[in-house]
Tab-separated table of C-alpha atoms in Angstrom:
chain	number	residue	atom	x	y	z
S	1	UNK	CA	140.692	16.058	-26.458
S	2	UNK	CA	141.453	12.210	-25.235
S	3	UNK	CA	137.288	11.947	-25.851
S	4	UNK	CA	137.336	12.339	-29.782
S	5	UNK	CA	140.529	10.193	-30.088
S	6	UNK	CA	139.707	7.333	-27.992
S	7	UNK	CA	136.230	6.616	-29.567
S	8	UNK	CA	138.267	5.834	-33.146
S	9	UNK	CA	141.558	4.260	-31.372
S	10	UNK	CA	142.136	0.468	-29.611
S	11	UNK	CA	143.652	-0.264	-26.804
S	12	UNK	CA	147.446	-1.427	-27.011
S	13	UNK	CA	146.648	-5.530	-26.501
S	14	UNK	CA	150.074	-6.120	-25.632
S	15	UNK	CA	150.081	-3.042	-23.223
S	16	UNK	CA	146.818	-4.309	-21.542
S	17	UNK	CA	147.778	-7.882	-21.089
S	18	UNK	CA	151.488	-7.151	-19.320
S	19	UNK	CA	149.345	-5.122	-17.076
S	20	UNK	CA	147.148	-7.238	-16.779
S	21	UNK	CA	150.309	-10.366	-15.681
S	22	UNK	CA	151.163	-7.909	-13.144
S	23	UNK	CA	147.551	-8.394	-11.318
S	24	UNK	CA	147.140	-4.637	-12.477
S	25	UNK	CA	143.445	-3.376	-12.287
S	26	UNK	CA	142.661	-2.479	-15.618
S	27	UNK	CA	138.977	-1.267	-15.577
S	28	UNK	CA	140.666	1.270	-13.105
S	29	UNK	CA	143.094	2.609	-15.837
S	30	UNK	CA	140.002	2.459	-18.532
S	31	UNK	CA	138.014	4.618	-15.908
S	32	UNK	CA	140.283	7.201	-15.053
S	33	UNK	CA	143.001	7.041	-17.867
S	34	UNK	CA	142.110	5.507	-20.741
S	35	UNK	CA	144.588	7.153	-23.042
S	36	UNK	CA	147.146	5.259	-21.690
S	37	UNK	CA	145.856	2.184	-23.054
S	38	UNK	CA	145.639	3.487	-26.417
S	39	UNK	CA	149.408	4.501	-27.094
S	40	UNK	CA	151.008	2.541	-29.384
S	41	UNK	CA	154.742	2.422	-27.475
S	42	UNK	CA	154.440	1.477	-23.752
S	43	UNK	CA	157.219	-0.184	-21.279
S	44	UNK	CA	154.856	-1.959	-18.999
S	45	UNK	CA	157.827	-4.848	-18.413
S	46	UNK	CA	160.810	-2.702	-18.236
S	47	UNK	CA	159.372	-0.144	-15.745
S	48	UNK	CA	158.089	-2.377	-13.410
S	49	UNK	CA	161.617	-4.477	-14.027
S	50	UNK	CA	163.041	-0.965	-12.622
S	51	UNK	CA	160.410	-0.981	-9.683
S	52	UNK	CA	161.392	-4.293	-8.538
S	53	UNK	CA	164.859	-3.751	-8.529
S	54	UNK	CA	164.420	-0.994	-6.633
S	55	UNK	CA	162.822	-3.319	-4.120
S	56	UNK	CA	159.381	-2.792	-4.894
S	57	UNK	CA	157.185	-5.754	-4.173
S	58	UNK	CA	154.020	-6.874	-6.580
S	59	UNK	CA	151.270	-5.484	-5.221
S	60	UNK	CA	153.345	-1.972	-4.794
S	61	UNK	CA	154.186	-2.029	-8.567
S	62	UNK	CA	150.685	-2.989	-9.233
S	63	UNK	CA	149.336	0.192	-6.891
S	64	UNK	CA	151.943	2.194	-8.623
S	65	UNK	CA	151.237	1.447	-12.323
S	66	UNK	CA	146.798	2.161	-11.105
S	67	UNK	CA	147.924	4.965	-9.796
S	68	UNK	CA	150.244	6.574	-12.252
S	69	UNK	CA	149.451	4.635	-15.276
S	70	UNK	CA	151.466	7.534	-17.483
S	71	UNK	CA	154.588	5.578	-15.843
S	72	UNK	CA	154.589	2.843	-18.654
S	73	UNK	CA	155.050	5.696	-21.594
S	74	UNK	CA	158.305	6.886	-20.082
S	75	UNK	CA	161.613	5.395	-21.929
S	76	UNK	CA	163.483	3.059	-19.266
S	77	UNK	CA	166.299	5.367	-19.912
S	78	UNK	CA	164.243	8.301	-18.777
S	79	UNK	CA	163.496	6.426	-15.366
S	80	UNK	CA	166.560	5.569	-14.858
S	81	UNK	CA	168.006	9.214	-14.921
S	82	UNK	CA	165.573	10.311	-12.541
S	83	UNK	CA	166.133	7.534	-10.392
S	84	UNK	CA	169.828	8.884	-10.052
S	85	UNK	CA	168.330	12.183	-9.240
S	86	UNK	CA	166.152	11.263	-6.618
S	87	UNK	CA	168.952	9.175	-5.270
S	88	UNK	CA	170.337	12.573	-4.353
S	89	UNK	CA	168.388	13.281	-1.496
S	90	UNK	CA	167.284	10.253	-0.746
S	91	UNK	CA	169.119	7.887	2.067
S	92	UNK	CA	169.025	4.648	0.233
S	93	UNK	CA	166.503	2.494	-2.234
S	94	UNK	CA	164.348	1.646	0.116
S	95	UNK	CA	163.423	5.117	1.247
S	96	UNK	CA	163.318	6.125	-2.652
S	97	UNK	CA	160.437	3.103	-3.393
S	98	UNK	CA	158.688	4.215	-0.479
S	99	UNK	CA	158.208	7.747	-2.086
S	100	UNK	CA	157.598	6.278	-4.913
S	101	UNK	CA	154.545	4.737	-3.625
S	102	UNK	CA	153.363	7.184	-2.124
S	103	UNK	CA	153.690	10.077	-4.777
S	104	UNK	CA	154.090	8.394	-7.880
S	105	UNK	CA	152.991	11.062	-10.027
S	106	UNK	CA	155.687	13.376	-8.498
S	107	UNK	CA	158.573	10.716	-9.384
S	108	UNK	CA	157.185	9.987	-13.138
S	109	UNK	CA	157.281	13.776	-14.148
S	110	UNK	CA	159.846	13.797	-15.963
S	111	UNK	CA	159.574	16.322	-18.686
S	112	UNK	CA	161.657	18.891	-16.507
S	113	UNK	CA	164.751	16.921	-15.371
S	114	UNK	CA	167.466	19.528	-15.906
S	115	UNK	CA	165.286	22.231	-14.059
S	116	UNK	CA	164.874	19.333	-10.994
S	117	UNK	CA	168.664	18.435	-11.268
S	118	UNK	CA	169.975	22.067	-11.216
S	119	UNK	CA	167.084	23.076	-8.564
S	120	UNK	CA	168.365	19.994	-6.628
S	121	UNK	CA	171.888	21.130	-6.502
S	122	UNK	CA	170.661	24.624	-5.723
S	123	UNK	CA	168.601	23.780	-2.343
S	124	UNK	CA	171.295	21.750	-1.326
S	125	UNK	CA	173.975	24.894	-1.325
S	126	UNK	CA	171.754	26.897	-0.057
S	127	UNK	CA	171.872	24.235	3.042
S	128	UNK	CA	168.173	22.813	2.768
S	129	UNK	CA	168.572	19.455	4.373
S	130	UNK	CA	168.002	16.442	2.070
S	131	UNK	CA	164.947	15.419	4.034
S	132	UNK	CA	162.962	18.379	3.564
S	133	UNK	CA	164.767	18.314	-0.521
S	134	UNK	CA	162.252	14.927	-0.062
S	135	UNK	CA	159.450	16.772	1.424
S	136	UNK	CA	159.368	19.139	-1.508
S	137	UNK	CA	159.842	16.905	-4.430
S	138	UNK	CA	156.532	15.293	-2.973
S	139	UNK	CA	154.581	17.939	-1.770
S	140	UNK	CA	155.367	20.877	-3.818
S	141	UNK	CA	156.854	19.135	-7.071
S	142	UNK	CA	155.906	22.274	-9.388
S	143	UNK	CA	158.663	24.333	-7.639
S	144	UNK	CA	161.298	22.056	-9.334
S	145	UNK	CA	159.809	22.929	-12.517
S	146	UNK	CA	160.922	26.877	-12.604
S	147	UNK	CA	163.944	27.293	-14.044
S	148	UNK	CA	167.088	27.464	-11.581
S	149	UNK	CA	167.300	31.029	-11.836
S	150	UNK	CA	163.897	32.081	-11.431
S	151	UNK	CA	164.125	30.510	-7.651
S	152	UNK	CA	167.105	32.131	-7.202
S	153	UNK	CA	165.911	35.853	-8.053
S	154	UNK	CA	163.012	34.627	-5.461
S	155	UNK	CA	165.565	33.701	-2.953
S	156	UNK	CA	167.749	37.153	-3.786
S	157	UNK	CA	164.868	39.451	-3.409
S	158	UNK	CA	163.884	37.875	-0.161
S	159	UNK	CA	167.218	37.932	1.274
S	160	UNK	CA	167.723	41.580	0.318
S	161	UNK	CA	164.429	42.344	1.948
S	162	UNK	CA	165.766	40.934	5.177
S	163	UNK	CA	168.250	42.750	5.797
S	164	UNK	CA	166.315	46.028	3.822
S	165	UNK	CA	164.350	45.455	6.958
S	166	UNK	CA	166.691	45.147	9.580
S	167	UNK	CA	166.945	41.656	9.619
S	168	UNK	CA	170.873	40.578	10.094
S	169	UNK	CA	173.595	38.597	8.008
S	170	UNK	CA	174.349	36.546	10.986
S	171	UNK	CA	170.308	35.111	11.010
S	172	UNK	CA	169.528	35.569	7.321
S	173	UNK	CA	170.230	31.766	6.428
S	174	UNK	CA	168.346	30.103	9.352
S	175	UNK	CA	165.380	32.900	8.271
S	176	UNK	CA	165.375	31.919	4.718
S	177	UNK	CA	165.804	28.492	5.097
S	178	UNK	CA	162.871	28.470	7.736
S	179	UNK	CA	160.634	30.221	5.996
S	180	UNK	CA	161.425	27.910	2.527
S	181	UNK	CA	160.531	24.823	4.542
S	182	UNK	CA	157.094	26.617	6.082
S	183	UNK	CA	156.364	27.362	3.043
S	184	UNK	CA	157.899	26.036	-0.209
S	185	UNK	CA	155.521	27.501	-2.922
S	186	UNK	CA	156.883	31.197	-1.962
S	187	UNK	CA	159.073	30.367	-4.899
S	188	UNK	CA	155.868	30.263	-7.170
S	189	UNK	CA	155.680	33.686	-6.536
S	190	UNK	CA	157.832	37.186	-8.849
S	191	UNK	CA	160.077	39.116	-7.022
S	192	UNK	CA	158.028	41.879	-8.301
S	193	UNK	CA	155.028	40.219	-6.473
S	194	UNK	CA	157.337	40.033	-3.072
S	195	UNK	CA	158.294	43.742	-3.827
S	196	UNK	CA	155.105	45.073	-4.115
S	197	UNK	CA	153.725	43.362	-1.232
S	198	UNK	CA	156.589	44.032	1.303
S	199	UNK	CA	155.668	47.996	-0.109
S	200	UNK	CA	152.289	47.744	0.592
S	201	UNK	CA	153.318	46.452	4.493
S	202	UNK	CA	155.279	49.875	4.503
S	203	UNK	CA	152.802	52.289	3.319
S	204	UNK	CA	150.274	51.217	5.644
S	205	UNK	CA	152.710	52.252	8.756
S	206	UNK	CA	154.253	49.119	9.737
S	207	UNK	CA	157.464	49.373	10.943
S	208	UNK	CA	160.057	47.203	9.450
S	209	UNK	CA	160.528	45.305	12.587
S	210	UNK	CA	156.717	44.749	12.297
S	211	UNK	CA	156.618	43.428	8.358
S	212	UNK	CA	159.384	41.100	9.194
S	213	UNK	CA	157.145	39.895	12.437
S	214	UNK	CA	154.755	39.403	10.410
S	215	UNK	CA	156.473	37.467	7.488
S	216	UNK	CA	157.869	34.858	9.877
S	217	UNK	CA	153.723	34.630	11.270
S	218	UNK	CA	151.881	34.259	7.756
S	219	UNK	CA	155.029	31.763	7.053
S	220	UNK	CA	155.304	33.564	3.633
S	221	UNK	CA	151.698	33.066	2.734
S	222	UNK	CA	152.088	37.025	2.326
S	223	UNK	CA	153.207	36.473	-1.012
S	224	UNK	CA	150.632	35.006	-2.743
S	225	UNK	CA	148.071	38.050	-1.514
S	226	UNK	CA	147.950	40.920	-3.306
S	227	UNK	CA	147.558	44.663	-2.025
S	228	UNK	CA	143.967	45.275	-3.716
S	229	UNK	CA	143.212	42.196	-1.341
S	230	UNK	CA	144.644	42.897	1.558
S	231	UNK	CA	143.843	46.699	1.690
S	232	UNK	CA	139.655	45.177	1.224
S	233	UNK	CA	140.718	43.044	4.037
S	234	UNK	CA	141.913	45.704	6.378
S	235	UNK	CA	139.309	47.778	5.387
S	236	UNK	CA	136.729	45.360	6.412
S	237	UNK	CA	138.432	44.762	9.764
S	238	UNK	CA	138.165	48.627	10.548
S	239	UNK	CA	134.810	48.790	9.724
S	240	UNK	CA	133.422	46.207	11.907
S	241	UNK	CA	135.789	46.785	14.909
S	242	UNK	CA	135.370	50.166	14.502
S	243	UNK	CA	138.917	51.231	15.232
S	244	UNK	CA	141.410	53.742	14.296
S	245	UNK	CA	144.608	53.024	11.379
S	246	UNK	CA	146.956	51.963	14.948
S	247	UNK	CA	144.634	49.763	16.753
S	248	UNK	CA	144.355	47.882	13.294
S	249	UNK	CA	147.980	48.033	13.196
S	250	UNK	CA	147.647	45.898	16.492
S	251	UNK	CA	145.387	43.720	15.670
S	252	UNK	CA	146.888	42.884	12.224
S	253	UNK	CA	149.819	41.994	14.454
S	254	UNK	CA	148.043	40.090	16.914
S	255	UNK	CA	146.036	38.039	14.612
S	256	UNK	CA	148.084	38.177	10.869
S	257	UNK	CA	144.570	36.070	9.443
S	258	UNK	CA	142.769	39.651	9.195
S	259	UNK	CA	145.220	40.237	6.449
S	260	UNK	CA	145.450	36.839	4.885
S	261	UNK	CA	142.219	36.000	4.491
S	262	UNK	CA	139.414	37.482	1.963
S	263	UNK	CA	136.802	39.623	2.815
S	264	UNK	CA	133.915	36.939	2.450
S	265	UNK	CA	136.003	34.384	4.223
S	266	UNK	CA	136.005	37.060	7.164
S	267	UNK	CA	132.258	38.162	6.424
S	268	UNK	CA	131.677	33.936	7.045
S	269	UNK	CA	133.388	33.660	10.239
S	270	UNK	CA	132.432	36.495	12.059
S	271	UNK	CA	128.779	36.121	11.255
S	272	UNK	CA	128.920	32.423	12.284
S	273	UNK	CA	130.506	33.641	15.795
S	274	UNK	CA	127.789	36.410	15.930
S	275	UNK	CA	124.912	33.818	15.496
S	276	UNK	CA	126.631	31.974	18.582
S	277	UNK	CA	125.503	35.018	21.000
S	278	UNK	CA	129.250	36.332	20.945
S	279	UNK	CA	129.939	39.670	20.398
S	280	UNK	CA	131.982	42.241	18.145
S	281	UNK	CA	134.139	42.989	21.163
S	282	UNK	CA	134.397	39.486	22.278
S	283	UNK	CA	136.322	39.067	18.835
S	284	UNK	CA	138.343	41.947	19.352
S	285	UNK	CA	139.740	41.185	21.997
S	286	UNK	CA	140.470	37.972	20.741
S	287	UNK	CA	140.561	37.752	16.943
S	288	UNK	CA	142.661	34.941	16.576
S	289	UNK	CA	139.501	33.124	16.848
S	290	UNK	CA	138.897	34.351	13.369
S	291	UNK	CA	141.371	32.165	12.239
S	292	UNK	CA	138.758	28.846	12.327
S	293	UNK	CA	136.960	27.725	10.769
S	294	UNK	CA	132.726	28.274	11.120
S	295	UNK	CA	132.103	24.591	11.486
S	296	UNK	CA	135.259	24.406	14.080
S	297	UNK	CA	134.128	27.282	16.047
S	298	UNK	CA	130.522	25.775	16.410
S	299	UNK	CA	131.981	21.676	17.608
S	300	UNK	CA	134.395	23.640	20.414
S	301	UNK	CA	131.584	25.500	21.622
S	302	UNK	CA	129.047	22.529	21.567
S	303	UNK	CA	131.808	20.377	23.411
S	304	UNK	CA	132.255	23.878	25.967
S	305	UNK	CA	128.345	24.102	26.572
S	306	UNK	CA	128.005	20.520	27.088
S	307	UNK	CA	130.833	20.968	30.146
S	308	UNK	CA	128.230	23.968	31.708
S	309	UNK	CA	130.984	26.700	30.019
S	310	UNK	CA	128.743	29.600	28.827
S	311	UNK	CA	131.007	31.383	25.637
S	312	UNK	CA	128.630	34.582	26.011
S	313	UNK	CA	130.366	35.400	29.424
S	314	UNK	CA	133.676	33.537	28.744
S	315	UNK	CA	136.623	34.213	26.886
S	316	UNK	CA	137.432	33.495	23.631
S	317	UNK	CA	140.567	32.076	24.533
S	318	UNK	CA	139.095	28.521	25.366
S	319	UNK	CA	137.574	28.353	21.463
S	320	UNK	CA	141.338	29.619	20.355
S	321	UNK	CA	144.103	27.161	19.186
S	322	UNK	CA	145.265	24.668	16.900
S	323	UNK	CA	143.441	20.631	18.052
S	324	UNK	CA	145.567	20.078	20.497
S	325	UNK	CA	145.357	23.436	22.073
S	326	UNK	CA	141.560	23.236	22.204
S	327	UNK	CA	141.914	19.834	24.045
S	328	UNK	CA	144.442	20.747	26.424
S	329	UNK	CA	142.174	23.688	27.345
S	330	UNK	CA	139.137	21.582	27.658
S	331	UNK	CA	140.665	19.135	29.878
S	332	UNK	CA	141.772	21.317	31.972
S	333	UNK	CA	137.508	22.876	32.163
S	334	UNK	CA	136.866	19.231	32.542
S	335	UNK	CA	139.124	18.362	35.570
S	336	UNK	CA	137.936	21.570	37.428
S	337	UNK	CA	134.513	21.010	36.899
S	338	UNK	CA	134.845	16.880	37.646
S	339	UNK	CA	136.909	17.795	40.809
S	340	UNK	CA	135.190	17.800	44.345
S	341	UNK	CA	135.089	21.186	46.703
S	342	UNK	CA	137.552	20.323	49.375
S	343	UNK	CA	136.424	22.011	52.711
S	344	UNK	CA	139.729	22.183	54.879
S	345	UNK	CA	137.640	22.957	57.703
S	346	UNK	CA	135.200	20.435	57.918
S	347	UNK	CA	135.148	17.698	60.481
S	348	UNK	CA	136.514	14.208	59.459
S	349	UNK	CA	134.472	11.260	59.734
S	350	UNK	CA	136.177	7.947	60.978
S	351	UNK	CA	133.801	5.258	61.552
S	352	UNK	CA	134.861	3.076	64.176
């Protein structure tokens, strides 16, 4: 749309040369957001007035405004209430320019302030600490968006699962509030989507105990699956470990990923792990592996191979792991291969 209306419209010369005082880098703005340029209203002097008197220095406002050049078409006033609202859960100024810098498009969004006030004041009574409040208004800004009562139905349904599943009152808070901070974008989700899927858990013979295991594993990542996926999943899982419905069970449990991830994803992995020389049952005995990455998989065995350690004969174990698990584990082949054969029987040499 911008392409038709730029080509007829200047630039704002007043809007480019207070940009322009404030060492900002203009070609980058023409590059990547033009449009901004062209409106006739901007508040180059009075946002970056609110910057620095947050404490922002000149080159931060000038990283801010190349950044998040949309900044300069917000009303002071606007600014200034979501300031206040960010002050919230922020510890002081300081902390609240430092955000600012670093997320500038999440601060400048302003078209949904009453949903982020009222979402705000709704994390913080459900006792979400102010520092992960931070985290999310960073990381996972489009939750704020929903309307208040949407995230609570989310909340509701989840919390009436719990303890539909066994879970109880007494550990219901610390769940919920766990699994929020895993995972905030569960509350992109229905409840009808977080129905269906706990259902689907159910019908497939896991016990309640089991869906709630594996809940607090997938971190709530359950949610955003559906069954037609995750029944292809587990279909494909039978098929090439060539196992009955409770031995899937089992190894759903032991490794959630065979649920999680798609069928090609799956497909991907395992035949990158085959063309290593390991085998089916290798990986069924440990499938966790499956839960890497091809090009992962392939660096941790070169590293293992280059130590003497064949994979063929080995376990899977070694491969398994988040970084620092693989490095602990190859330090440890490392030291035992590096380490001389101590003979406590043989004579000791003592040169006069």
């Amino acid at each position: 749309t911008y392409t038709t209306d730029t080509k007829s419209r200047e630039e704002n010369k007043k809007t480019v040369e207070s940009l322009y005082r404030l060492s900002v880098d203009i070609k980058k703005i023409r590059r990547l957001k033009e449009w901004v340029l062209l409106q006739d209203v901007a508040y180059v002097k009075e946002i970056a007035g609110i910057l620095q008197e947050m404490g922002a220095e000149e080159t931060a406002v000038a990283n801010i405004l190349e950044r998040c050049p949309e900044a300069i078409l917000h009303t002071p006033a606007e600014i200034n209430s979501q300031r206040a609202l960010w002050q919230l859960v922020c510890q002081n100024e300081k902390q609240l320019i430092k955000l600012i810098e670093q997320f500038p498009e999440s601060f400048f969004t302003t078209e949904y302030h009453e949903n982020q006030k009222a979402n705000i004041l709704f994390f913080q009574e459900l006792g979400l600490k102010n520092n992960i409040i931070t985290r999310f208004l960073t990381s996972a800004p489009n939750i704020f968006y929903n309307p208040v009562e949407k995230n609570k139905d989310v909340i509701e349904t989840l919390q009436r699962n719990y303890l539909r599943l066994g879970g109880s009152d007494a550990n219901m808070k610390i769940w919920i509030l766990k699994l929020l901070s895993q995972n905030p974008f569960i509350l992109l989700n229905s409840s009808t989507t977080i129905q269906e899927n706990l259902e689907f858990l159910q019908k497939n013979d896991f016990t309640d105990h089991e869906v709630l295991q594996l809940l607090s594993k997938l971190k709530g990542f359950i949610f955003q699956l559906t069954s037609a996926t995750m029944q292809k999943s587990m279909l494909f899982s039978k098929n090439v470990f060539k196992c009955s419905d409770q031995e899937l069970k089992q190894l759903v449990l032991k490794c959630p990923a065979l649920l999680y991830y798609s069928v090609p994803v799956l497909e991907e992995r395992l035949e990158g792990l085959l063309k290593e020389g390991i085998s089916v049952a290798q990986i069924r005995e440990t499938p966790m592996v499956l839960e890497l990455t091809t090009q992962i998989v392939q660096y941790r065995i070169k590293k293992l191979s280059a130590l003497g350690y064949d994979i063929k004969s080995g376990t899977l174990e070694n491969l398994n792991g988040t970084k620092k698990d693989f490095e602990v584990n190859y330090g440890k082949i490392q030291s035992k291969k590096e380490r001389p054969i101590f003979n406590p029987v043989a004579p000791i040499h003592i040169d006069n």
